[in-house]
Amino acid sequence: MRSSVAVAALALAALAVLGVAGPASAHDQLLSTSPKDGAVVATVPDEVTLTFSDLVMDAGGEANQVRILDSSCRPIDAGDATIADNVVTQRITQPATGPVTVQWRVVSRDGHPVSGEFSFTVGDGPAASPSCAAAAAPATPDSGGGSVLPWVIGGVVLVVVAAGGGYLLATRSRRTDDQ
């Protein structure tokens, strides 16, 4: 009888710990850009758009950045990028010909920064390849893992279940001794 109570308590503890585990969260992914990576366009577009797999957090300040650089790695963008749901838009106000590099960093819905770059070419010529890596926006250090709350709740539940199982075992053995 004791073993069945112990097994039940252990199963309950496992269920409690696994039951409070939060869903896995993945960083947002860049789905598409306009202009497309590697595209050759006749003239400089008025803006560049980046479409992500989920909502982009508007964290303010310099958390979300899109830098557009000409073939000499000089910025040709103007102002801050705008965010509308999962689409980030950056205006272009300067002329350019040749390779253009777009470097981006946004805060994904899970709170972690994601970044990357792509390129396109303005005018005739071969498709561009990224060449302004050193001019990227300053990186924000990753703050580390996710929330600690599920672990705290899981620990509390585990302690409560273990205490309840111990209490049941103790009262059950007292009843057996009394008989």
Tab-separated table of C-alpha atoms in Angstrom:
chain	number	residue	atom	x	y	z
A	1	MET	CA	0.000	0.000	0.000
A	2	ARG	CA	2.852	2.366	0.831
A	3	SER	CA	4.433	1.864	-2.554
A	4	SER	CA	1.209	2.774	-4.369
A	5	VAL	CA	0.915	6.019	-2.376
A	6	ALA	CA	4.561	6.837	-3.101
A	7	VAL	CA	4.090	6.150	-6.815
A	8	ALA	CA	0.953	8.308	-6.868
A	9	ALA	CA	2.774	11.152	-5.092
A	10	LEU	CA	5.693	10.896	-7.502
A	11	ALA	CA	3.366	10.896	-10.525
A	12	LEU	CA	1.526	13.919	-9.148
A	13	ALA	CA	4.819	15.752	-8.598
A	14	ALA	CA	5.961	15.014	-12.154
A	15	LEU	CA	2.627	16.157	-13.550
A	16	ALA	CA	2.775	19.364	-11.503
A	17	VAL	CA	6.280	20.234	-12.674
A	18	LEU	CA	5.583	19.433	-16.317
A	19	GLY	CA	2.196	21.128	-16.189
A	20	VAL	CA	3.651	24.545	-15.332
A	21	ALA	CA	6.254	24.537	-18.096
A	22	GLY	CA	5.591	27.473	-20.388
A	23	PRO	CA	5.427	27.206	-24.144
A	24	ALA	CA	8.707	27.296	-26.014
A	25	SER	CA	9.305	30.682	-27.548
A	26	ALA	CA	11.340	31.138	-30.664
A	27	HIS	CA	12.813	34.354	-31.915
A	28	ASP	CA	11.078	36.057	-34.799
A	29	GLN	CA	12.418	35.304	-38.263
A	30	LEU	CA	12.731	37.590	-41.246
A	31	LEU	CA	10.241	36.288	-43.822
A	32	SER	CA	10.711	38.746	-46.673
A	33	THR	CA	12.170	42.096	-47.662
A	34	SER	CA	11.402	44.729	-50.244
A	35	PRO	CA	13.554	45.032	-52.251
A	36	LYS	CA	14.422	41.347	-52.086
A	37	ASP	CA	17.874	40.192	-51.028
A	38	GLY	CA	20.140	40.189	-54.099
A	39	ALA	CA	17.672	42.151	-56.252
A	40	VAL	CA	18.772	44.632	-58.917
A	41	VAL	CA	16.518	47.716	-59.015
A	42	ALA	CA	16.572	50.581	-61.535
A	43	THR	CA	16.313	53.397	-58.968
A	44	VAL	CA	16.656	53.786	-55.232
A	45	PRO	CA	13.321	52.906	-53.590
A	46	ASP	CA	11.705	55.406	-51.217
A	47	GLU	CA	11.786	52.824	-48.440
A	48	VAL	CA	12.883	49.364	-47.432
A	49	THR	CA	10.425	47.017	-45.709
A	50	LEU	CA	11.168	43.943	-43.630
A	51	THR	CA	8.406	41.457	-42.812
A	52	PHE	CA	8.868	39.190	-39.784
A	53	SER	CA	7.193	35.969	-38.648
A	54	ASP	CA	5.584	37.613	-35.600
A	55	LEU	CA	4.912	41.018	-34.080
A	56	VAL	CA	7.999	43.162	-33.539
A	57	MET	CA	8.172	44.846	-30.127
A	58	ASP	CA	8.341	48.630	-30.255
A	59	ALA	CA	10.949	48.907	-27.505
A	60	GLY	CA	11.751	52.556	-28.219
A	61	GLY	CA	15.153	54.185	-28.332
A	62	GLU	CA	17.739	52.371	-30.395
A	63	ALA	CA	16.388	48.881	-29.716
A	64	ASN	CA	15.008	48.550	-33.250
A	65	GLN	CA	17.292	49.810	-35.989
A	66	VAL	CA	17.509	49.587	-39.743
A	67	ARG	CA	20.583	51.101	-41.392
A	68	ILE	CA	20.815	51.408	-45.143
A	69	LEU	CA	24.332	51.937	-46.476
A	70	ASP	CA	25.561	52.821	-49.961
A	71	SER	CA	28.569	51.245	-51.680
A	72	SER	CA	30.893	53.476	-49.597
A	73	CYS	CA	29.157	52.353	-46.370
A	74	ARG	CA	27.586	55.791	-45.867
A	75	PRO	CA	24.032	55.890	-44.481
A	76	ILE	CA	21.316	56.776	-46.985
A	77	ASP	CA	18.365	56.229	-44.608
A	78	ALA	CA	16.558	58.951	-42.668
A	79	GLY	CA	14.867	58.965	-39.290
A	80	ASP	CA	13.831	56.011	-37.195
A	81	ALA	CA	12.323	52.845	-38.576
A	82	THR	CA	8.555	52.529	-38.178
A	83	ILE	CA	6.874	49.387	-36.884
A	84	ALA	CA	3.390	48.225	-37.851
A	85	ASP	CA	2.664	44.782	-36.411
A	86	ASN	CA	5.231	42.489	-38.042
A	87	VAL	CA	6.432	44.962	-40.696
A	88	VAL	CA	9.372	47.318	-40.152
A	89	THR	CA	9.855	50.175	-42.634
A	90	GLN	CA	12.866	52.470	-43.068
A	91	ARG	CA	12.792	55.526	-45.347
A	92	ILE	CA	15.577	56.228	-47.839
A	93	THR	CA	16.294	59.884	-48.629
A	94	GLN	CA	19.736	59.871	-50.264
A	95	PRO	CA	20.646	58.815	-53.793
A	96	ALA	CA	22.764	55.724	-54.378
A	97	THR	CA	24.061	53.559	-57.182
A	98	GLY	CA	25.683	50.179	-56.969
A	99	PRO	CA	25.535	47.846	-53.981
A	100	VAL	CA	23.293	48.832	-51.051
A	101	THR	CA	23.535	47.025	-47.721
A	102	VAL	CA	20.621	46.885	-45.269
A	103	GLN	CA	21.545	46.035	-41.678
A	104	TRP	CA	18.749	45.484	-39.200
A	105	ARG	CA	18.219	44.682	-35.553
A	106	VAL	CA	14.798	44.353	-33.922
A	107	VAL	CA	13.428	43.101	-30.625
A	108	SER	CA	11.398	39.970	-31.263
A	109	ARG	CA	8.151	39.249	-29.458
A	110	ASP	CA	9.978	37.094	-26.877
A	111	GLY	CA	12.072	40.130	-25.880
A	112	HIS	CA	15.333	39.027	-27.456
A	113	PRO	CA	17.098	41.013	-30.163
A	114	VAL	CA	17.498	39.444	-33.588
A	115	SER	CA	19.594	40.913	-36.370
A	116	GLY	CA	20.853	40.380	-39.860
A	117	GLU	CA	21.596	42.028	-43.152
A	118	PHE	CA	20.816	41.765	-46.816
A	119	SER	CA	21.758	43.675	-49.917
A	120	PHE	CA	20.469	44.803	-53.282
A	121	THR	CA	21.931	46.728	-56.201
A	122	VAL	CA	20.747	50.038	-57.634
A	123	GLY	CA	21.295	50.417	-61.385
A	124	ASP	CA	22.994	48.084	-63.822
A	125	GLY	CA	25.608	45.705	-62.595
A	126	PRO	CA	26.066	42.474	-60.736
A	127	ALA	CA	23.971	41.730	-57.683
A	128	ALA	CA	25.390	43.156	-54.480
A	129	SER	CA	27.001	41.209	-51.712
A	130	PRO	CA	27.085	42.544	-48.135
A	131	SER	CA	30.194	44.673	-47.703
A	132	CYS	CA	29.597	47.046	-44.803
A	133	ALA	CA	29.780	44.612	-41.884
A	134	ALA	CA	31.802	46.945	-39.653
A	135	ALA	CA	29.265	49.766	-40.003
A	136	ALA	CA	26.474	47.791	-38.348
A	137	ALA	CA	24.393	49.310	-35.596
A	138	PRO	CA	25.819	48.618	-32.132
A	139	ALA	CA	24.733	45.253	-30.803
A	140	THR	CA	22.748	44.987	-27.615
A	141	PRO	CA	24.042	42.251	-25.341
A	142	ASP	CA	21.638	39.364	-24.832
A	143	SER	CA	20.306	39.473	-21.296
A	144	GLY	CA	20.212	35.701	-21.036
A	145	GLY	CA	17.465	33.154	-20.598
A	146	GLY	CA	13.761	33.560	-20.250
A	147	SER	CA	11.553	34.052	-17.252
A	148	VAL	CA	12.344	32.396	-13.917
A	149	LEU	CA	8.683	32.378	-12.868
A	150	PRO	CA	7.828	28.903	-14.253
A	151	TRP	CA	10.770	27.423	-12.328
A	152	VAL	CA	9.704	29.123	-9.087
A	153	ILE	CA	6.102	27.962	-9.473
A	154	GLY	CA	7.277	24.456	-10.371
A	155	GLY	CA	9.521	24.367	-7.296
A	156	VAL	CA	6.719	25.504	-4.991
A	157	VAL	CA	4.317	22.941	-6.457
A	158	LEU	CA	6.936	20.214	-6.092
A	159	VAL	CA	7.512	21.093	-2.422
A	160	VAL	CA	3.759	21.135	-1.724
A	161	VAL	CA	3.249	17.781	-3.463
A	162	ALA	CA	6.220	16.235	-1.649
A	163	ALA	CA	4.958	17.541	1.698
A	164	GLY	CA	1.464	16.216	0.954
A	165	GLY	CA	2.879	12.830	-0.030
A	166	GLY	CA	4.959	12.710	3.148
A	167	TYR	CA	1.923	13.615	5.239
A	168	LEU	CA	-0.149	10.871	3.586
A	169	LEU	CA	2.582	8.307	4.177
A	170	ALA	CA	2.964	9.348	7.824
A	171	THR	CA	-0.764	9.251	8.589
A	172	ARG	CA	-1.173	5.958	6.738
A	173	SER	CA	1.656	4.324	8.739
A	174	ARG	CA	0.174	5.613	12.021
A	175	ARG	CA	-3.171	4.031	11.159
A	176	THR	CA	-1.430	0.741	10.377
A	177	ASP	CA	0.482	0.861	13.695
A	178	ASP	CA	-2.719	1.601	15.669
A	179	GLN	CA	-4.473	-1.483	14.296
